[in-house]
Coordinates of N, CA and C in Angstrom, one line a residue:
X18 N 50.3 92.4 121.8 CA 50.1 92.8 122.2 C 51.7 93.2 122.3
X19 N 51.6 91.7 123.1 CA 53.2 91.8 123.3 C 53.9 91.6 121.6
X20 N 53.3 91.0 121.0 CA 54.1 89.7 120.5 C 53.9 91.7 118.9
X21 N 52.8 92.4 119.5 CA 53.0 93.4 118.3 C 54.3 94.6 119.1
X22 N 54.9 94.2 120.3 CA 55.7 95.3 121.6 C 56.8 94.6 120.6
X23 N 56.9 93.5 120.3 CA 58.3 92.8 119.6 C 58.3 92.7 118.9
X24 N 57.4 92.9 117.6 CA 58.0 93.3 116.4 C 58.5 94.6 116.1
X25 N 57.9 95.7 117.0 CA 58.5 97.0 116.9 C 59.8 97.1 117.4
X26 N 59.7 96.6 118.1 CA 61.0 96.6 118.3 C 62.5 95.9 117.9
X27 N 61.9 94.9 117.6 CA 63.1 94.1 116.4 C 63.2 94.9 114.9
X28 N 62.2 95.5 114.3 CA 62.2 96.4 113.3 C 62.8 97.6 114.0
X29 N 62.7 98.7 115.4 CA 63.8 99.8 115.3 C 64.8 99.1 115.7
X30 N 65.5 97.8 115.8 CA 66.7 97.1 116.1 C 67.7 97.4 114.3
X31 N 66.9 97.0 113.9 CA 66.9 97.0 112.3 C 67.7 98.5 111.6
X32 N 66.6 99.0 112.1 CA 66.8 100.4 111.7 C 67.7 101.5 112.2
X33 N 68.2 101.2 113.0 CA 69.4 101.7 113.9 C 70.6 101.1 113.5
X34 N 70.5 99.2 113.5 CA 71.2 98.8 112.4 C 72.2 99.5 111.6
X35 N 70.7 99.1 110.6 CA 70.9 100.2 109.5 C 72.0 101.5 109.5
X36 N 71.2 102.3 109.8 CA 71.4 103.6 110.4 C 72.7 103.6 111.0
X37 N 73.9 102.6 111.6 CA 74.9 102.6 111.8 C 76.0 102.3 110.6
X38 N 76.0 100.8 109.2 CA 76.2 100.2 108.4 C 76.1 101.7 107.3
X39 N 75.1 102.7 107.8 CA 75.3 103.4 106.6 C 76.3 104.7 107.2
X40 N 76.6 104.9 108.2 CA 77.0 106.5 109.0 C 78.8 105.6 108.9
X41 N 79.0 104.3 108.8 CA 80.1 104.4 108.6 C 80.8 104.8 107.7
X42 N 82.1 104.9 108.1 CA 83.0 105.7 106.4 C 83.9 104.2 106.1
X43 N 83.9 104.4 104.4 CA 84.6 103.6 103.8 C 86.4 104.4 103.9
X44 N 87.1 103.2 104.0 CA 88.9 104.1 103.2 C 89.0 103.0 102.5
X45 N 89.5 103.4 101.8 CA 90.6 103.4 100.7 C 91.7 103.6 100.0
X46 N 93.1 102.7 99.1 CA 93.8 102.5 99.0 C 94.0 103.6 97.5
X47 N 95.0 104.3 97.0 CA 95.3 104.3 95.9 C 97.1 104.4 96.0
X48 N 97.5 104.0 94.7 CA 99.2 103.3 95.2 C 99.2 103.7 93.3
X49 N 100.1 103.8 92.5 CA 101.0 103.4 91.8 C 102.7 102.4 91.7
X50 N 101.9 101.8 91.4 CA 103.2 100.8 91.6 C 104.1 100.0 89.9
X51 N 105.1 99.5 90.0 CA 105.3 98.8 88.7 C 105.0 97.8 88.5
X52 N 106.0 97.2 87.4 CA 105.2 96.0 87.1 C 105.7 94.8 88.4
X53 N 107.1 95.3 88.1 CA 107.3 93.8 89.6 C 106.9 94.6 90.6
X54 N 105.8 95.5 91.8 CA 105.3 95.5 92.2 C 106.1 96.4 93.9
X55 N 106.8 97.2 93.5 CA 107.6 98.2 93.9 C 106.5 100.1 93.5
X56 N 106.7 100.7 94.4 CA 105.4 101.8 94.5 C 107.1 102.4 94.4
X57 N 108.2 102.7 95.1 CA 109.3 103.0 95.6 C 110.1 102.6 94.8
X58 N 111.2 103.1 93.8 CA 112.1 103.0 93.3 C 113.5 103.3 94.6
X59 N 114.2 102.8 94.5 CA 115.5 103.3 94.8 C 116.0 104.5 95.5
X60 N 116.4 104.9 96.4 CA 116.0 105.9 97.3 C 114.8 107.0 96.6
X61 N 114.2 105.9 97.6 CA 112.5 106.9 96.9 C 112.4 108.0 95.5
X62 N 112.9 107.2 94.1 CA 112.7 108.0 93.4 C 111.3 107.0 92.7
X63 N 110.2 108.3 92.6 CA 108.9 107.7 91.4 C 109.2 108.9 90.2
X64 N 110.2 108.4 89.9 CA 110.0 109.8 87.7 C 109.4 108.2 87.4
X65 N 109.6 107.3 87.2 CA 108.9 106.2 86.3 C 108.0 105.8 86.9
X66 N 107.1 107.3 86.9 CA 105.8 106.8 86.6 C 105.3 107.9 85.6
X67 N 104.1 107.3 85.3 CA 104.1 107.8 83.5 C 102.7 108.9 84.3
X68 N 102.9 109.6 84.1 CA 101.7 110.9 84.0 C 101.3 111.9 83.4
X69 N 100.5 112.0 82.2 CA 100.1 113.0 81.4 C 98.8 113.2 81.2
X70 N 98.0 113.9 80.5 CA 96.5 114.6 80.9 C 95.7 113.9 81.0
X71 N 95.2 112.7 80.9 CA 94.5 111.9 81.1 C 95.0 111.0 82.2
X72 N 95.6 111.3 83.2 CA 96.1 110.8 84.1 C 96.1 111.9 85.7
X73 N 96.1 113.0 85.2 CA 95.6 114.2 85.3 C 93.5 114.3 85.8
X74 N 93.6 114.2 84.6 CA 91.9 114.0 83.7 C 91.2 112.8 85.8
X75 N 91.8 111.5 85.5 CA 91.5 110.8 86.4 C 91.8 111.3 88.1
X76 N 92.5 112.4 88.0 CA 92.7 111.9 89.4 C 91.6 114.0 90.1
X77 N 91.1 114.9 89.0 CA 90.0 115.6 88.7 C 88.7 114.8 89.2
X78 N 88.6 113.2 88.6 CA 87.3 112.9 89.1 C 87.3 112.3 90.3
X79 N 88.6 111.7 90.8 CA 88.6 111.0 92.0 C 88.2 112.1 93.5
X80 N 89.3 113.3 93.1 CA 88.7 114.2 93.8 C 87.4 115.0 93.5
X81 N 86.6 115.1 93.2 CA 85.2 115.0 93.1 C 84.5 113.9 94.2
X82 N 85.4 112.9 94.7 CA 84.3 113.2 95.8 C 84.4 112.9 97.1
X83 N 85.5 114.7 97.1 CA 86.1 114.6 98.2 C 86.5 114.1 99.1
X84 N 86.9 112.7 99.1 CA 87.5 111.7 100.3 C 88.0 112.8 101.9
X85 N 88.4 112.1 102.0 CA 89.5 112.6 104.0 C 91.1 112.1 103.0
X86 N 91.5 112.6 102.6 CA 93.3 112.2 102.2 C 93.8 112.2 103.9
X87 N 94.5 110.4 103.8 CA 95.4 109.7 104.4 C 96.8 110.1 104.1
X88 N 98.0 110.2 104.8 CA 99.5 110.7 104.1 C 99.8 109.6 105.7
X89 N 101.0 109.4 104.9 CA 102.3 109.1 106.4 C 102.7 110.0 106.0
X90 N 104.1 110.1 106.9 CA 105.1 111.4 107.3 C 105.6 111.7 105.4
X91 N 106.2 110.8 105.3 CA 107.1 111.0 103.9 C 106.3 111.5 102.7
X92 N 105.1 110.9 102.4 CA 104.4 111.2 101.5 C 103.9 112.9 101.5
X93 N 103.3 113.0 102.7 CA 102.7 114.4 102.8 C 104.0 114.9 102.5
X94 N 104.7 114.5 103.2 CA 105.8 116.6 103.1 C 106.4 116.4 101.4
X95 N 106.0 115.0 101.1 CA 106.0 115.1 99.4 C 105.3 115.9 98.5
X96 N 103.8 116.2 99.5 CA 102.4 116.1 98.3 C 102.9 118.1 98.3
X97 N 103.0 118.0 100.1 CA 103.1 119.6 100.6 C 104.7 119.7 99.9
X98 N 104.9 120.1 100.0 CA 106.0 120.7 98.3 C 106.1 121.2 97.5
X99 N 104.3 120.6 97.1 CA 104.8 120.8 95.7 C 102.5 121.4 95.8
X100 N 101.8 121.1 96.4 CA 100.8 121.1 95.4 C 100.5 122.2 96.1
X101 N 100.9 123.0 97.0 CA 100.3 124.8 97.4 C 101.1 125.6 96.2
X102 N 102.6 125.2 95.6 CA 102.7 126.2 94.5 C 102.4 127.0 93.9
X103 N 102.5 128.0 93.2 CA 102.4 128.7 92.1 C 102.9 127.9 90.8
X104 N 103.3 126.4 91.0 CA 103.9 125.7 89.7 C 102.5 125.1 89.9
X105 N 102.2 124.4 90.7 CA 100.7 123.1 91.0 C 99.5 124.2 90.8
X106 N 99.4 125.1 90.5 CA 98.1 126.1 90.7 C 98.4 126.1 88.8
X107 N 99.6 126.4 88.8 CA 99.7 126.7 86.8 C 99.1 125.9 86.4
X108 N 100.1 124.7 86.6 CA 100.5 123.6 85.2 C 98.8 122.8 86.1
X109 N 98.1 122.7 86.6 CA 97.2 121.7 87.1 C 95.8 122.5 88.2
X110 N 95.5 123.8 87.8 CA 94.8 124.2 88.2 C 93.6 123.1 89.2
X111 N 93.2 122.8 88.5 CA 91.7 121.6 89.2 C 92.9 121.3 90.2
X112 N 93.4 120.0 89.7 CA 94.1 119.1 90.8 C 94.9 119.9 92.3
X113 N 95.0 120.5 91.8 CA 95.7 121.7 92.5 C 94.9 122.2 93.9
X114 N 93.9 122.8 93.6 CA 92.6 123.1 93.9 C 91.9 122.0 94.9
X115 N 91.7 121.4 94.6 CA 90.8 119.6 94.9 C 91.2 119.4 96.6
X116 N 93.1 119.2 96.6 CA 93.9 118.4 97.1 C 94.9 119.5 98.1
X117 N 94.2 120.9 97.5 CA 94.5 122.0 98.7 C 93.2 122.2 99.7
X118 N 91.9 122.1 99.0 CA 90.7 122.5 99.4 C 90.3 120.5 100.7
X119 N 91.2 119.5 100.1 CA 90.3 118.9 100.8 C 90.7 118.7 102.7
X120 N 89.8 117.7 102.9 CA 90.5 117.6 104.5 C 91.4 117.0 104.5
X121 N 93.1 116.8 105.2 CA 94.0 116.2 105.2 C 94.5 115.0 106.9
X122 N 94.7 114.3 107.4 CA 95.0 113.6 108.6 C 97.0 112.6 108.2
X123 N 97.5 113.3 108.8 CA 98.7 113.2 108.3 C 99.4 112.0 110.0
X124 N 99.7 111.0 109.2 CA 100.0 109.8 111.1 C 101.6 110.0 110.6
X125 N 102.4 110.3 112.2 CA 103.3 110.9 112.3 C 104.3 111.0 113.4
X126 N 104.7 110.5 114.2 CA 105.2 110.5 115.8 C 106.7 111.5 115.6
X127 N 106.8 111.7 114.8 CA 107.6 112.7 114.1 C 108.3 114.2 114.0
X128 N 107.2 114.5 113.0 CA 106.8 115.3 113.2 C 106.1 116.0 114.2
X129 N 106.2 117.6 114.7 CA 106.1 118.2 115.6 C 104.6 119.6 115.2
X130 N 104.0 118.9 113.8 CA 103.2 120.5 113.1 C 102.9 120.3 111.5
X131 N 101.6 120.6 111.4 CA 101.8 120.8 109.5 C 101.1 121.7 109.2
X132 N 101.3 121.9 108.1 CA 101.1 123.4 107.9 C 100.1 123.7 106.4
X133 N 100.4 122.2 105.5 CA 99.6 122.7 104.7 C 97.7 123.1 104.6
X134 N 97.5 123.0 104.2 CA 95.9 123.5 104.1 C 95.3 123.1 105.3
X135 N 93.8 122.3 105.5 CA 93.0 121.9 106.2 C 94.1 120.5 106.9
X136 N 94.9 120.4 106.8 CA 95.7 118.9 107.7 C 95.5 119.5 108.7
X137 N 95.5 117.7 109.5 CA 95.5 117.4 111.1 C 96.8 116.7 111.7
X138 N 97.7 117.0 112.5 CA 98.2 115.5 112.4 C 98.6 115.2 113.5
X139 N 98.4 113.3 113.0 CA 98.0 112.6 114.5 C 99.5 111.6 114.7
X140 N 99.7 112.3 116.2 CA 100.3 111.3 116.1 C 100.4 110.5 117.8
X141 N 99.3 110.6 117.9 CA 98.9 108.9 118.7 C 98.5 107.4 118.1
X142 N 97.8 106.5 118.6 CA 97.6 105.2 118.0 C 96.9 105.8 116.9
X143 N 98.0 105.5 115.4 CA 96.7 105.2 114.3 C 95.6 104.5 113.6
X144 N 95.9 102.9 114.9 CA 95.1 101.2 114.1 C 93.8 102.5 115.4
X145 N 93.6 103.1 116.4 CA 92.6 103.2 116.8 C 92.1 104.7 116.6
X146 N 93.1 105.4 116.2 CA 92.7 106.4 115.7 C 91.7 105.9 114.7
X147 N 92.5 105.7 113.1 CA 91.1 105.1 112.1 C 89.9 104.2 112.5
X148 N 89.9 103.3 113.6 CA 89.1 102.6 113.9 C 87.5 103.2 114.4
X149 N 88.0 104.6 115.3 CA 87.5 105.6 115.5 C 86.4 106.2 113.9
X150 N 87.6 106.8 113.5 CA 87.7 107.2 112.2 C 86.6 107.1 111.7
X151 N 86.3 105.0 110.9 CA 85.9 104.5 110.1 C 84.0 104.5 111.0
X152 N 84.2 104.9 112.2 CA 83.2 103.9 112.4 C 82.0 105.1 113.0
X153 N 82.8 106.0 112.5 CA 81.8 107.6 112.8 C 81.4 107.9 111.8
X154 N 80.9 109.0 111.5 CA 79.7 109.6 110.3 C 81.2 110.2 109.6
X155 N 81.0 111.1 108.1 CA 81.7 111.6 107.7 C 81.8 111.4 106.5
X156 N 82.8 112.1 105.8 CA 83.2 111.3 103.9 C 83.8 110.3 104.4
X157 N 84.1 109.5 103.4 CA 85.2 108.6 102.6 C 86.9 108.8 103.3
X158 N 87.6 108.2 103.4 CA 88.6 108.5 103.1 C 89.7 107.6 102.4
X159 N 90.6 108.1 101.9 CA 91.0 107.6 100.8 C 93.6 107.4 101.1
X160 N 93.9 106.9 101.7 CA 95.4 107.1 101.7 C 96.1 107.2 100.7
X161 N 97.1 107.5 100.6 CA 97.7 108.0 99.3 C 98.8 107.6 99.4
X162 N 99.7 106.3 99.0 CA 101.5 106.0 99.1 C 101.1 105.6 100.3
X163 N 102.0 105.7 101.0 CA 102.6 105.2 102.5 C 102.3 104.2 102.4
X164 N 103.8 103.6 102.3 CA 103.4 102.1 102.1 C 103.4 101.4 102.7
X165 N 104.0 101.6 104.4 CA 104.3 101.0 105.3 C 103.0 101.3 106.3
X166 N 102.2 101.9 106.8 CA 100.8 103.0 107.1 C 99.6 101.5 105.5
X167 N 99.7 101.4 104.3 CA 99.5 100.4 103.8 C 99.3 99.0 104.0
X168 N 100.6 98.5 104.7 CA 100.1 97.1 105.1 C 99.8 97.0 106.3
X169 N 99.7 98.4 107.5 CA 99.8 97.8 108.8 C 97.6 98.1 108.9
X170 N 97.5 98.7 107.8 CA 95.9 98.8 107.7 C 95.6 97.9 107.0
X171 N 96.2 96.9 105.8 CA 95.5 96.4 105.1 C 96.1 94.6 106.4
X172 N 96.4 94.3 107.2 CA 96.9 93.7 108.4 C 96.3 93.1 109.1
X173 N 94.9 94.4 109.4 CA 94.7 94.6 110.3 C 93.0 94.2 109.9
X174 N 92.9 94.5 108.7 CA 91.2 94.0 107.9 C 90.7 95.2 107.6
X175 N 91.5 96.8 108.0 CA 90.5 97.4 108.0 C 90.3 98.7 106.8
X176 N 91.5 98.3 105.5 CA 91.2 99.0 104.3 C 90.5 97.6 103.1
X177 N 89.1 99.1 102.9 CA 88.3 99.1 102.0 C 88.1 97.9 100.3
X178 N 89.1 98.9 100.0 CA 89.1 99.3 98.7 C 90.6 100.0 98.0
X179 N 91.2 99.2 96.8 CA 92.4 99.3 96.9 C 92.3 100.0 95.2
X180 N 92.5 100.9 95.3 CA 92.7 101.3 93.5 C 94.8 101.5 93.6
X181 N 95.2 100.4 92.3 CA 96.3 100.0 92.5 C 96.5 100.5 90.7
X182 N 97.3 101.3 90.8 CA 98.0 101.9 89.0 C 99.5 101.0 89.2
X183 N 98.8 100.4 87.8 CA 100.3 99.4 87.3 C 101.0 100.0 86.3
X184 N 102.3 101.2 86.3 CA 103.1 101.1 85.0 C 103.8 100.2 84.6
X185 N 103.5 100.6 83.1 CA 104.2 99.4 82.7 C 105.8 99.1 82.6
X186 N 106.6 98.9 83.5 CA 107.6 99.5 83.3 C 108.7 98.8 84.9
X187 N 109.7 98.3 84.7 CA 110.3 96.7 85.7 C 111.5 97.7 86.4
X188 N 111.3 97.6 87.7 CA 112.5 98.3 88.8 C 113.6 97.7 88.8
X189 N 113.5 96.7 89.7 CA 114.4 95.6 89.6 C 114.8 95.9 91.0
X190 N 114.3 96.8 91.5 CA 114.9 97.0 93.1 C 114.5 97.9 93.6
X191 N 113.8 98.4 94.8 CA 113.2 99.4 95.3 C 112.1 98.8 96.5
X192 N 111.3 99.7 97.2 CA 110.5 99.3 98.6 C 109.3 98.3 97.6
X193 N 108.7 97.9 98.2 CA 107.8 96.6 97.6 C 106.3 97.6 98.3
X194 N 105.4 97.5 98.0 CA 104.0 97.9 98.0 C 103.4 97.3 98.8
X195 N 103.5 96.1 99.0 CA 102.5 95.3 100.7 C 104.4 94.9 101.5
X196 N 105.5 95.5 101.4 CA 106.6 95.0 102.8 C 106.3 95.1 103.9
X197 N 107.3 93.5 104.4 CA 106.3 93.1 105.6 C 105.3 92.5 105.9
X198 N 104.4 92.1 104.9 CA 103.2 91.9 105.2 C 102.9 90.4 105.9
X199 N 103.0 90.0 107.6 CA 103.0 88.9 107.5 C 101.4 88.0 107.4
X200 N 101.2 87.5 106.0 CA 100.4 87.3 106.2 C 99.1 87.5 104.3
X201 N 99.0 86.3 104.0 CA 98.1 86.4 103.3 C 97.0 86.5 102.7
X202 N 97.0 88.4 101.6 CA 95.7 89.0 101.7 C 93.8 88.3 99.9
X203 N 93.5 87.3 100.3 CA 92.6 87.2 99.4 C 91.8 88.5 99.1
X204 N 92.4 88.6 97.8 CA 91.4 90.1 97.1 C 90.1 90.0 95.7
X205 N 89.6 90.0 96.0 CA 88.8 90.7 94.5 C 88.9 91.6 92.8
X206 N 89.1 91.4 92.4 CA 89.3 91.6 91.3 C 88.1 93.4 90.8
X207 N 87.5 93.6 91.6 CA 86.0 94.9 91.0 C 85.8 96.0 90.1
X208 N 86.7 96.2 89.3 CA 87.2 96.9 88.1 C 88.5 97.6 87.5
X209 N 88.8 97.5 85.8 CA 90.3 97.6 86.1 C 89.8 98.7 84.3
X210 N 90.6 99.8 84.6 CA 91.3 100.8 83.3 C 92.4 100.8 82.2
X211 N 92.5 100.5 81.6 CA 93.5 100.9 80.7 C 93.7 102.4 79.7
X212 N 95.0 103.4 80.1 CA 94.7 104.4 79.8 C 96.1 104.9 78.9
X213 N 96.2 105.2 77.6 CA 96.8 105.3 76.7 C 98.1 105.0 76.9
X214 N 98.7 105.3 78.2 CA 99.8 105.4 78.1 C 100.7 104.2 78.9
X215 N 99.4 103.4 78.9 CA 100.5 101.5 78.7 C 99.5 101.6 80.5
X216 N 99.9 102.2 81.1 CA 99.2 102.7 81.9 C 98.0 101.8 82.5
X217 N 98.0 101.1 83.7 CA 97.2 100.2 83.8 C 96.4 99.9 84.8
X218 N 94.7 100.6 85.3 CA 94.0 100.9 87.1 C 93.6 99.0 87.7
X219 N 94.3 99.0 88.8 CA 93.1 97.5 88.8 C 92.7 97.9 90.3
X220 N 91.3 97.7 90.5 CA 90.5 97.9 91.5 C 90.0 96.5 92.4
X221 N 90.7 96.4 93.8 CA 90.3 95.3 94.6 C 89.6 95.9 95.6
X222 N 88.9 94.3 96.5 CA 88.6 94.8 97.5 C 87.9 93.6 97.4
X223 N 88.6 93.5 99.4 CA 89.0 92.2 100.4 C 87.3 91.3 99.8
X224 N 87.8 90.1 99.8 CA 87.5 89.1 99.1 C 86.1 87.9 99.9
X225 N 86.7 88.8 101.4 CA 85.2 88.6 102.4 C 84.9 89.4 102.9
X226 N 84.8 91.1 102.1 CA 84.0 92.0 102.4 C 82.9 92.1 101.3
X227 N 83.2 90.7 100.1 CA 82.1 90.9 98.2 C 80.5 90.5 99.1

């Protein structure tokens, strides 16, 4: 009888552990970079990034996952100036609708409010916030742009997947994607995709998560 009780208790523990693992949210990063590793050019220039109909179709594919979108202040302000506008709704209606309707979280200590539809401002400790979010249930999360936050989360081992779109352009100077990172990241390539305009998507996971 005792043996049976212990067996049931062990199985129950496995079930609880499995449910906790399933409930955990994944954190991914999407960014585009130049061939020499910059995600922004001088003075924050991103006009060098090639975006065409195929790129828009890929954006629509990504938005079908209904991930929670994460931004730092600079990326948020850039996105919020465009996607809710009539121009965006006319030029890219499906992407605009997906961006506008998505749940969005903005990490900033300087903003006092966020006006974009379905956006929430987080001013407290962002590491504590993202750890709490990952432990909870809900949709997976995607961090867009926001280089300093990418570095912070990467250093803490909080990022589960990286999607890096490499443009065939050399900038010579700008802001590196992992600027200021303090230690080496070992990543494993999991997928690649070549686009007609010469862009290449590289998908990675931290080697220790495989």
